[in-house]
Amino acid sequence: MPAETRLFLCRSDNYGVLLHDPASGATASIDAPEAAPIEAALKATGWKLTDILVTHHHADHTDGIRPLKDKFKCRVVAPSAEAGKIPAVDETVAEGDTVKVGTLLANVIETPGHTLGHIAYWFHADALAFVGDTLFSIGCGRVIEGTPETMWQSLLKLRALPDDTLVYCGHEYTAANIRFAKTIEPGNPDLAAREKEVARLLAAGQATIPARLGAEKKANVFLRADVPAVAATVGLAGQPAAVVFAEVRARKNRF
Ligand SMILES: [Zn+2]
């Protein structure tokens, strides 16, 4: 049976998301930004929380873990490299490991850069990827603990996933990301198409995620640092993609 998801806002601009396996009844919260909205989503769906899958240690992804663990006795799965910074961890995982939510199966992909131990969970059979703060729609996370080179390599790993993958990220930043991306690729027709789609979604009060990875590959400038025209625009024609990525990311920081 296919996985079901429920997306909702937490805090100010964080997304919470529940992943439900109808076959077994298992339900995972991807990260736990805040307990109350997660509990409200569980109540609305009638799903029972069995697991929390953590992408990285930042408080706006982990503050809800302790109260949810106390209430639901759920399993907490976290990246092994950051387990010491995350509360109530039961299991640690690293690159190449698999995690089950009921009958749903995820591959763990290490995506360092935003934090050094950051991981993504890819549910291959369900074409779902939960990428935390590594990849956003038309954006990427700030490179806080790693280097631009490590972040670029992480983005390449996510870019290698199939085009039909639905990407769930940690924040609703899409509109601002598009405003920035247009400064680098003003003539990109796929970016223009995404801008229209996002305007329509936001006007209707809807979330702009999940994003389809195939569309992100064409429109997200942070996945396109190896496109010669992008390198040329930032004055780095012929330079390695990681150098171009670093410049694009630095411009976004100043934007
Ligand atoms: Zn973060």
PDB file of C-alpha atoms and ligand atoms in Angstrom:
ATOM      1  CA  MET A   1       0.000   0.000   0.000  1.00  0.00           C
ATOM      2  CA  PRO A   2       1.380   3.451  -0.843  1.00  0.00           C
ATOM      3  CA  ALA A   3       2.574   5.756   1.893  1.00  0.00           C
ATOM      4  CA  GLU A   4       0.408   8.666   3.019  1.00  0.00           C
ATOM      5  CA  THR A   5       1.727  12.005   4.194  1.00  0.00           C
ATOM      6  CA  ARG A   6       0.389  15.011   6.054  1.00  0.00           C
ATOM      7  CA  LEU A   7       2.181  18.343   5.936  1.00  0.00           C
ATOM      8  CA  PHE A   8       1.620  21.245   8.351  1.00  0.00           C
ATOM      9  CA  LEU A   9       3.367  24.352   9.625  1.00  0.00           C
ATOM     10  CA  CYS A  10       5.233  24.460  12.931  1.00  0.00           C
ATOM     11  CA  ARG A  11       6.835  27.396  14.744  1.00  0.00           C
ATOM     12  CA  SER A  12       6.944  30.229  12.173  1.00  0.00           C
ATOM     13  CA  ASP A  13       8.235  28.776   8.908  1.00  0.00           C
ATOM     14  CA  ASN A  14       9.145  25.183   9.729  1.00  0.00           C
ATOM     15  CA  TYR A  15       7.284  22.302   8.166  1.00  0.00           C
ATOM     16  CA  GLY A  16       6.185  19.279  10.107  1.00  0.00           C
ATOM     17  CA  VAL A  17       5.318  16.163   8.151  1.00  0.00           C
ATOM     18  CA  LEU A  18       3.857  12.834   9.124  1.00  0.00           C
ATOM     19  CA  LEU A  19       4.508   9.706   7.078  1.00  0.00           C
ATOM     20  CA  HIS A  20       1.937   6.938   7.481  1.00  0.00           C
ATOM     21  CA  ASP A  21       2.064   3.287   6.455  1.00  0.00           C
ATOM     22  CA  PRO A  22      -1.535   2.137   5.941  1.00  0.00           C
ATOM     23  CA  ALA A  23      -0.461  -1.521   5.838  1.00  0.00           C
ATOM     24  CA  SER A  24       0.908  -1.585   9.380  1.00  0.00           C
ATOM     25  CA  GLY A  25      -0.508   1.585  10.932  1.00  0.00           C
ATOM     26  CA  ALA A  26       2.993   2.875  11.656  1.00  0.00           C
ATOM     27  CA  THR A  27       3.442   6.653  11.545  1.00  0.00           C
ATOM     28  CA  ALA A  28       6.662   8.646  11.592  1.00  0.00           C
ATOM     29  CA  SER A  29       7.169  12.317  12.238  1.00  0.00           C
ATOM     30  CA  ILE A  30      10.036  13.626  10.126  1.00  0.00           C
ATOM     31  CA  ASP A  31      11.874  15.767  12.658  1.00  0.00           C
ATOM     32  CA  ALA A  32       9.940  17.263  15.545  1.00  0.00           C
ATOM     33  CA  PRO A  33      10.013  21.055  15.337  1.00  0.00           C
ATOM     34  CA  GLU A  34       7.226  21.519  17.893  1.00  0.00           C
ATOM     35  CA  ALA A  35       5.077  18.988  19.749  1.00  0.00           C
ATOM     36  CA  ALA A  36       1.666  20.715  19.683  1.00  0.00           C
ATOM     37  CA  PRO A  37       1.121  20.935  15.892  1.00  0.00           C
ATOM     38  CA  ILE A  38       2.408  17.368  15.485  1.00  0.00           C
ATOM     39  CA  GLU A  39      -0.069  16.164  18.107  1.00  0.00           C
ATOM     40  CA  ALA A  40      -2.825  18.131  16.368  1.00  0.00           C
ATOM     41  CA  ALA A  41      -1.964  16.472  13.045  1.00  0.00           C
ATOM     42  CA  LEU A  42      -2.003  13.045  14.709  1.00  0.00           C
ATOM     43  CA  LYS A  43      -5.408  13.804  16.185  1.00  0.00           C
ATOM     44  CA  ALA A  44      -6.778  15.029  12.841  1.00  0.00           C
ATOM     45  CA  THR A  45      -5.602  11.924  10.992  1.00  0.00           C
ATOM     46  CA  GLY A  46      -6.210   9.383  13.726  1.00  0.00           C
ATOM     47  CA  TRP A  47      -2.673   8.098  13.195  1.00  0.00           C
ATOM     48  CA  LYS A  48      -0.563   6.881  16.130  1.00  0.00           C
ATOM     49  CA  LEU A  49       3.021   8.077  16.344  1.00  0.00           C
ATOM     50  CA  THR A  50       5.480   5.171  16.267  1.00  0.00           C
ATOM     51  CA  ASP A  51       8.694   6.810  15.073  1.00  0.00           C
ATOM     52  CA  ILE A  52      10.547  10.115  14.809  1.00  0.00           C
ATOM     53  CA  LEU A  53      13.144  10.298  12.028  1.00  0.00           C
ATOM     54  CA  VAL A  54      15.583  13.128  12.716  1.00  0.00           C
ATOM     55  CA  THR A  55      17.563  14.833   9.939  1.00  0.00           C
ATOM     56  CA  HIS A  56      19.869  17.029  12.039  1.00  0.00           C
ATOM     57  CA  HIS A  57      20.400  18.463  15.493  1.00  0.00           C
ATOM     58  CA  HIS A  58      19.083  22.033  15.189  1.00  0.00           C
ATOM     59  CA  ALA A  59      16.529  22.991  17.845  1.00  0.00           C
ATOM     60  CA  ASP A  60      13.874  23.901  15.282  1.00  0.00           C
ATOM     61  CA  HIS A  61      13.949  20.244  14.193  1.00  0.00           C
ATOM     62  CA  THR A  62      14.333  18.574  17.602  1.00  0.00           C
ATOM     63  CA  ASP A  63      12.509  20.644  20.273  1.00  0.00           C
ATOM     64  CA  GLY A  64       9.420  18.433  20.047  1.00  0.00           C
ATOM     65  CA  ILE A  65      11.203  15.111  20.490  1.00  0.00           C
ATOM     66  CA  ARG A  66      11.197  14.856  24.281  1.00  0.00           C
ATOM     67  CA  PRO A  67       7.496  15.625  24.882  1.00  0.00           C
ATOM     68  CA  LEU A  68       6.431  13.361  21.988  1.00  0.00           C
ATOM     69  CA  LYS A  69       8.674  10.539  23.216  1.00  0.00           C
ATOM     70  CA  ASP A  70       7.248  10.862  26.740  1.00  0.00           C
ATOM     71  CA  LYS A  71       3.683  10.738  25.472  1.00  0.00           C
ATOM     72  CA  PHE A  72       3.849   8.182  22.632  1.00  0.00           C
ATOM     73  CA  LYS A  73       6.909   6.073  23.610  1.00  0.00           C
ATOM     74  CA  CYS A  74       7.919   6.284  19.952  1.00  0.00           C
ATOM     75  CA  ARG A  75      11.282   5.222  18.552  1.00  0.00           C
ATOM     76  CA  VAL A  76      13.704   8.075  17.805  1.00  0.00           C
ATOM     77  CA  VAL A  77      16.088   7.532  14.885  1.00  0.00           C
ATOM     78  CA  ALA A  78      18.888  10.063  14.400  1.00  0.00           C
ATOM     79  CA  PRO A  79      22.141  10.559  12.513  1.00  0.00           C
ATOM     80  CA  SER A  80      24.975   8.786  14.322  1.00  0.00           C
ATOM     81  CA  ALA A  81      27.304  11.775  13.905  1.00  0.00           C
ATOM     82  CA  GLU A  82      24.898  14.041  15.833  1.00  0.00           C
ATOM     83  CA  ALA A  83      23.302  11.631  18.306  1.00  0.00           C
ATOM     84  CA  GLY A  84      24.969  13.375  21.243  1.00  0.00           C
ATOM     85  CA  LYS A  85      23.204  16.635  20.384  1.00  0.00           C
ATOM     86  CA  ILE A  86      19.723  15.117  19.925  1.00  0.00           C
ATOM     87  CA  PRO A  87      17.465  14.091  22.834  1.00  0.00           C
ATOM     88  CA  ALA A  88      16.080  10.614  23.520  1.00  0.00           C
ATOM     89  CA  VAL A  89      17.754   8.819  20.605  1.00  0.00           C
ATOM     90  CA  ASP A  90      17.023   5.074  20.360  1.00  0.00           C
ATOM     91  CA  GLU A  91      18.784   4.217  17.108  1.00  0.00           C
ATOM     92  CA  THR A  92      21.522   5.874  15.123  1.00  0.00           C
ATOM     93  CA  VAL A  93      21.960   5.579  11.364  1.00  0.00           C
ATOM     94  CA  ALA A  94      24.553   6.505   8.777  1.00  0.00           C
ATOM     95  CA  GLU A  95      25.140   6.383   5.018  1.00  0.00           C
ATOM     96  CA  GLY A  96      23.837   3.189   3.456  1.00  0.00           C
ATOM     97  CA  ASP A  97      21.678   2.163   6.410  1.00  0.00           C
ATOM     98  CA  THR A  98      17.996   1.448   5.981  1.00  0.00           C
ATOM     99  CA  VAL A  99      15.150   2.474   8.281  1.00  0.00           C
ATOM    100  CA  LYS A 100      11.693   0.910   8.340  1.00  0.00           C
ATOM    101  CA  VAL A 101       8.473   2.714   9.207  1.00  0.00           C
ATOM    102  CA  GLY A 102       6.128  -0.250   9.356  1.00  0.00           C
ATOM    103  CA  THR A 103       6.555  -1.788   5.907  1.00  0.00           C
ATOM    104  CA  LEU A 104       7.939   1.426   4.354  1.00  0.00           C
ATOM    105  CA  LEU A 105      11.666   1.354   3.735  1.00  0.00           C
ATOM    106  CA  ALA A 106      14.055   4.317   3.656  1.00  0.00           C
ATOM    107  CA  ASN A 107      17.665   4.557   2.589  1.00  0.00           C
ATOM    108  CA  VAL A 108      19.789   6.903   4.671  1.00  0.00           C
ATOM    109  CA  ILE A 109      21.823   9.417   2.669  1.00  0.00           C
ATOM    110  CA  GLU A 110      24.447  11.492   4.458  1.00  0.00           C
ATOM    111  CA  THR A 111      24.191  15.125   3.324  1.00  0.00           C
ATOM    112  CA  PRO A 112      26.724  17.148   5.353  1.00  0.00           C
ATOM    113  CA  GLY A 113      27.082  20.889   4.906  1.00  0.00           C
ATOM    114  CA  HIS A 114      24.225  22.614   6.774  1.00  0.00           C
ATOM    115  CA  THR A 115      25.382  20.527   9.733  1.00  0.00           C
ATOM    116  CA  LEU A 116      28.201  17.983   9.595  1.00  0.00           C
ATOM    117  CA  GLY A 117      26.012  14.979  10.426  1.00  0.00           C
ATOM    118  CA  HIS A 118      22.902  15.927   8.462  1.00  0.00           C
ATOM    119  CA  ILE A 119      21.079  13.010   6.801  1.00  0.00           C
ATOM    120  CA  ALA A 120      18.181  12.576   4.383  1.00  0.00           C
ATOM    121  CA  TYR A 121      15.679   9.726   4.306  1.00  0.00           C
ATOM    122  CA  TRP A 122      14.806   8.397   0.841  1.00  0.00           C
ATOM    123  CA  PHE A 123      11.783   6.120   0.571  1.00  0.00           C
ATOM    124  CA  HIS A 124      12.641   4.712  -2.847  1.00  0.00           C
ATOM    125  CA  ALA A 125       9.504   2.650  -3.484  1.00  0.00           C
ATOM    126  CA  ASP A 126       7.279   5.571  -2.520  1.00  0.00           C
ATOM    127  CA  ALA A 127       9.343   8.189  -4.416  1.00  0.00           C
ATOM    128  CA  LEU A 128       9.610  10.357  -1.289  1.00  0.00           C
ATOM    129  CA  ALA A 129      12.695  12.122   0.070  1.00  0.00           C
ATOM    130  CA  PHE A 130      12.836  13.960   3.379  1.00  0.00           C
ATOM    131  CA  VAL A 131      15.821  16.248   3.092  1.00  0.00           C
ATOM    132  CA  GLY A 132      15.629  18.495   6.164  1.00  0.00           C
ATOM    133  CA  ASP A 133      17.619  21.696   5.689  1.00  0.00           C
ATOM    134  CA  THR A 134      19.926  20.470   2.901  1.00  0.00           C
ATOM    135  CA  LEU A 135      17.727  21.148  -0.130  1.00  0.00           C
ATOM    136  CA  PHE A 136      14.824  23.599  -0.277  1.00  0.00           C
ATOM    137  CA  SER A 137      12.537  24.271  -3.210  1.00  0.00           C
ATOM    138  CA  ILE A 138      14.609  26.613  -5.436  1.00  0.00           C
ATOM    139  CA  GLY A 139      17.096  26.894  -2.578  1.00  0.00           C
ATOM    140  CA  CYS A 140      19.393  25.084  -0.217  1.00  0.00           C
ATOM    141  CA  GLY A 141      20.273  25.340   3.446  1.00  0.00           C
ATOM    142  CA  ARG A 142      22.908  27.657   4.797  1.00  0.00           C
ATOM    143  CA  VAL A 143      26.338  26.069   4.969  1.00  0.00           C
ATOM    144  CA  ILE A 144      26.798  26.392   8.732  1.00  0.00           C
ATOM    145  CA  GLU A 145      29.122  23.545   9.780  1.00  0.00           C
ATOM    146  CA  GLY A 146      30.548  22.226   6.526  1.00  0.00           C
ATOM    147  CA  THR A 147      32.251  23.827   3.558  1.00  0.00           C
ATOM    148  CA  PRO A 148      30.616  24.804   0.257  1.00  0.00           C
ATOM    149  CA  GLU A 149      32.414  21.814  -1.297  1.00  0.00           C
ATOM    150  CA  THR A 150      30.826  19.339   1.153  1.00  0.00           C
ATOM    151  CA  MET A 151      27.409  20.969   0.646  1.00  0.00           C
ATOM    152  CA  TRP A 152      27.736  20.778  -3.137  1.00  0.00           C
ATOM    153  CA  GLN A 153      28.647  17.074  -2.925  1.00  0.00           C
ATOM    154  CA  SER A 154      25.578  16.517  -0.731  1.00  0.00           C
ATOM    155  CA  LEU A 155      23.349  18.321  -3.223  1.00  0.00           C
ATOM    156  CA  LEU A 156      24.772  16.155  -6.018  1.00  0.00           C
ATOM    157  CA  LYS A 157      23.752  13.042  -4.064  1.00  0.00           C
ATOM    158  CA  LEU A 158      20.188  14.342  -3.814  1.00  0.00           C
ATOM    159  CA  ARG A 159      20.210  15.461  -7.461  1.00  0.00           C
ATOM    160  CA  ALA A 160      21.051  11.879  -8.443  1.00  0.00           C
ATOM    161  CA  LEU A 161      17.687  10.620  -7.138  1.00  0.00           C
ATOM    162  CA  PRO A 162      14.938   9.917  -9.706  1.00  0.00           C
ATOM    163  CA  ASP A 163      13.049  12.838 -11.249  1.00  0.00           C
ATOM    164  CA  ASP A 164       9.701  11.663  -9.903  1.00  0.00           C
ATOM    165  CA  THR A 165      10.906  11.921  -6.280  1.00  0.00           C
ATOM    166  CA  LEU A 166       8.767  14.210  -4.145  1.00  0.00           C
ATOM    167  CA  VAL A 167      11.031  16.307  -1.933  1.00  0.00           C
ATOM    168  CA  TYR A 168       9.903  17.368   1.536  1.00  0.00           C
ATOM    169  CA  CYS A 169      12.122  20.044   3.065  1.00  0.00           C
ATOM    170  CA  GLY A 170      12.180  21.691   6.460  1.00  0.00           C
ATOM    171  CA  HIS A 171      11.026  25.219   5.648  1.00  0.00           C
ATOM    172  CA  GLU A 172       8.666  27.305   3.502  1.00  0.00           C
ATOM    173  CA  TYR A 173      11.211  29.591   1.849  1.00  0.00           C
ATOM    174  CA  THR A 174      10.241  29.034  -1.781  1.00  0.00           C
ATOM    175  CA  ALA A 175       9.002  32.509  -2.762  1.00  0.00           C
ATOM    176  CA  ALA A 176      12.098  34.248  -1.382  1.00  0.00           C
ATOM    177  CA  ASN A 177      14.305  31.613  -3.007  1.00  0.00           C
ATOM    178  CA  ILE A 178      12.698  32.326  -6.382  1.00  0.00           C
ATOM    179  CA  ARG A 179      13.309  36.075  -6.002  1.00  0.00           C
ATOM    180  CA  PHE A 180      17.005  35.308  -5.496  1.00  0.00           C
ATOM    181  CA  ALA A 181      17.256  32.634  -8.220  1.00  0.00           C
ATOM    182  CA  LYS A 182      15.938  35.151 -10.773  1.00  0.00           C
ATOM    183  CA  THR A 183      19.002  37.324 -10.132  1.00  0.00           C
ATOM    184  CA  ILE A 184      21.199  34.463 -11.401  1.00  0.00           C
ATOM    185  CA  GLU A 185      18.964  32.880 -14.049  1.00  0.00           C
ATOM    186  CA  PRO A 186      16.459  35.552 -15.139  1.00  0.00           C
ATOM    187  CA  GLY A 187      15.819  33.764 -18.439  1.00  0.00           C
ATOM    188  CA  ASN A 188      15.300  30.230 -17.126  1.00  0.00           C
ATOM    189  CA  PRO A 189      11.828  29.169 -18.386  1.00  0.00           C
ATOM    190  CA  ASP A 190      11.549  26.397 -15.785  1.00  0.00           C
ATOM    191  CA  LEU A 191      12.174  28.935 -13.024  1.00  0.00           C
ATOM    192  CA  ALA A 192       9.477  31.182 -14.512  1.00  0.00           C
ATOM    193  CA  ALA A 193       7.080  28.225 -14.568  1.00  0.00           C
ATOM    194  CA  ARG A 194       7.824  27.422 -10.933  1.00  0.00           C
ATOM    195  CA  GLU A 195       7.332  31.094 -10.007  1.00  0.00           C
ATOM    196  CA  LYS A 196       3.843  31.035 -11.515  1.00  0.00           C
ATOM    197  CA  GLU A 197       2.992  27.767  -9.806  1.00  0.00           C
ATOM    198  CA  VAL A 198       4.240  29.021  -6.423  1.00  0.00           C
ATOM    199  CA  ALA A 199       2.288  32.292  -6.736  1.00  0.00           C
ATOM    200  CA  ARG A 200      -0.858  30.282  -7.420  1.00  0.00           C
ATOM    201  CA  LEU A 201      -0.250  27.926  -4.482  1.00  0.00           C
ATOM    202  CA  LEU A 202       0.503  30.730  -2.014  1.00  0.00           C
ATOM    203  CA  ALA A 203      -2.517  32.766  -3.172  1.00  0.00           C
ATOM    204  CA  ALA A 204      -4.642  29.706  -2.438  1.00  0.00           C
ATOM    205  CA  GLY A 205      -3.091  29.392   1.019  1.00  0.00           C
ATOM    206  CA  GLN A 206      -1.335  26.163   0.073  1.00  0.00           C
ATOM    207  CA  ALA A 207       2.181  24.900   0.739  1.00  0.00           C
ATOM    208  CA  THR A 208       4.744  25.001  -2.062  1.00  0.00           C
ATOM    209  CA  ILE A 209       6.179  21.664  -1.015  1.00  0.00           C
ATOM    210  CA  PRO A 210       6.638  18.846  -1.679  1.00  0.00           C
ATOM    211  CA  ALA A 211       8.583  19.759  -4.815  1.00  0.00           C
ATOM    212  CA  ARG A 212       9.132  17.343  -7.689  1.00  0.00           C
ATOM    213  CA  LEU A 213      12.866  16.681  -7.979  1.00  0.00           C
ATOM    214  CA  GLY A 214      12.852  16.632 -11.785  1.00  0.00           C
ATOM    215  CA  ALA A 215      11.494  20.201 -11.801  1.00  0.00           C
ATOM    216  CA  GLU A 216      14.002  21.294  -9.146  1.00  0.00           C
ATOM    217  CA  LYS A 217      16.888  20.015 -11.265  1.00  0.00           C
ATOM    218  CA  LYS A 218      15.790  22.423 -14.019  1.00  0.00           C
ATOM    219  CA  ALA A 219      14.869  25.442 -11.881  1.00  0.00           C
ATOM    220  CA  ASN A 220      16.874  25.341  -8.620  1.00  0.00           C
ATOM    221  CA  VAL A 221      20.071  27.327  -9.199  1.00  0.00           C
ATOM    222  CA  PHE A 222      21.766  25.587  -6.253  1.00  0.00           C
ATOM    223  CA  LEU A 223      21.510  22.286  -8.157  1.00  0.00           C
ATOM    224  CA  ARG A 224      22.866  23.968 -11.300  1.00  0.00           C
ATOM    225  CA  ALA A 225      26.340  25.178 -10.312  1.00  0.00           C
ATOM    226  CA  ASP A 226      27.780  22.947 -13.054  1.00  0.00           C
ATOM    227  CA  VAL A 227      25.711  24.665 -15.773  1.00  0.00           C
ATOM    228  CA  PRO A 228      28.162  26.821 -17.792  1.00  0.00           C
ATOM    229  CA  ALA A 229      25.702  29.740 -18.068  1.00  0.00           C
ATOM    230  CA  VAL A 230      25.349  29.885 -14.258  1.00  0.00           C
ATOM    231  CA  ALA A 231      29.139  29.943 -13.835  1.00  0.00           C
ATOM    232  CA  ALA A 232      29.404  32.710 -16.429  1.00  0.00           C
ATOM    233  CA  THR A 233      26.712  34.823 -14.757  1.00  0.00           C
ATOM    234  CA  VAL A 234      28.621  34.874 -11.463  1.00  0.00           C
ATOM    235  CA  GLY A 235      31.903  35.620 -13.242  1.00  0.00           C
ATOM    236  CA  LEU A 236      33.376  32.136 -12.784  1.00  0.00           C
ATOM    237  CA  ALA A 237      33.249  30.636 -16.279  1.00  0.00           C
ATOM    238  CA  GLY A 238      35.311  27.457 -16.467  1.00  0.00           C
ATOM    239  CA  GLN A 239      35.695  27.172 -12.677  1.00  0.00           C
ATOM    240  CA  PRO A 240      34.832  23.973 -10.759  1.00  0.00           C
ATOM    241  CA  ALA A 241      31.166  23.604  -9.856  1.00  0.00           C
ATOM    242  CA  ALA A 242      31.907  23.710  -6.118  1.00  0.00           C
ATOM    243  CA  VAL A 243      33.520  27.137  -6.556  1.00  0.00           C
ATOM    244  CA  VAL A 244      30.503  28.366  -8.510  1.00  0.00           C
ATOM    245  CA  PHE A 245      28.185  26.914  -5.859  1.00  0.00           C
ATOM    246  CA  ALA A 246      30.142  28.733  -3.130  1.00  0.00           C
ATOM    247  CA  GLU A 247      29.706  32.048  -4.938  1.00  0.00           C
ATOM    248  CA  VAL A 248      25.972  31.518  -5.518  1.00  0.00           C
ATOM    249  CA  ARG A 249      25.487  30.545  -1.879  1.00  0.00           C
ATOM    250  CA  ALA A 250      27.484  33.605  -0.716  1.00  0.00           C
ATOM    251  CA  ARG A 251      25.317  35.880  -2.890  1.00  0.00           C
ATOM    252  CA  LYS A 252      22.178  34.355  -1.378  1.00  0.00           C
ATOM    253  CA  ASN A 253      23.539  35.042   2.108  1.00  0.00           C
ATOM    254  CA  ARG A 254      23.845  38.724   1.192  1.00  0.00           C
ATOM    255  CA  PHE A 255      20.550  38.903  -0.737  1.00  0.00           C
TER     256      PHE A 255
HETATM  257 ZN    ZN B   1      18.841  23.425  10.409  1.00  0.00          ZN
END
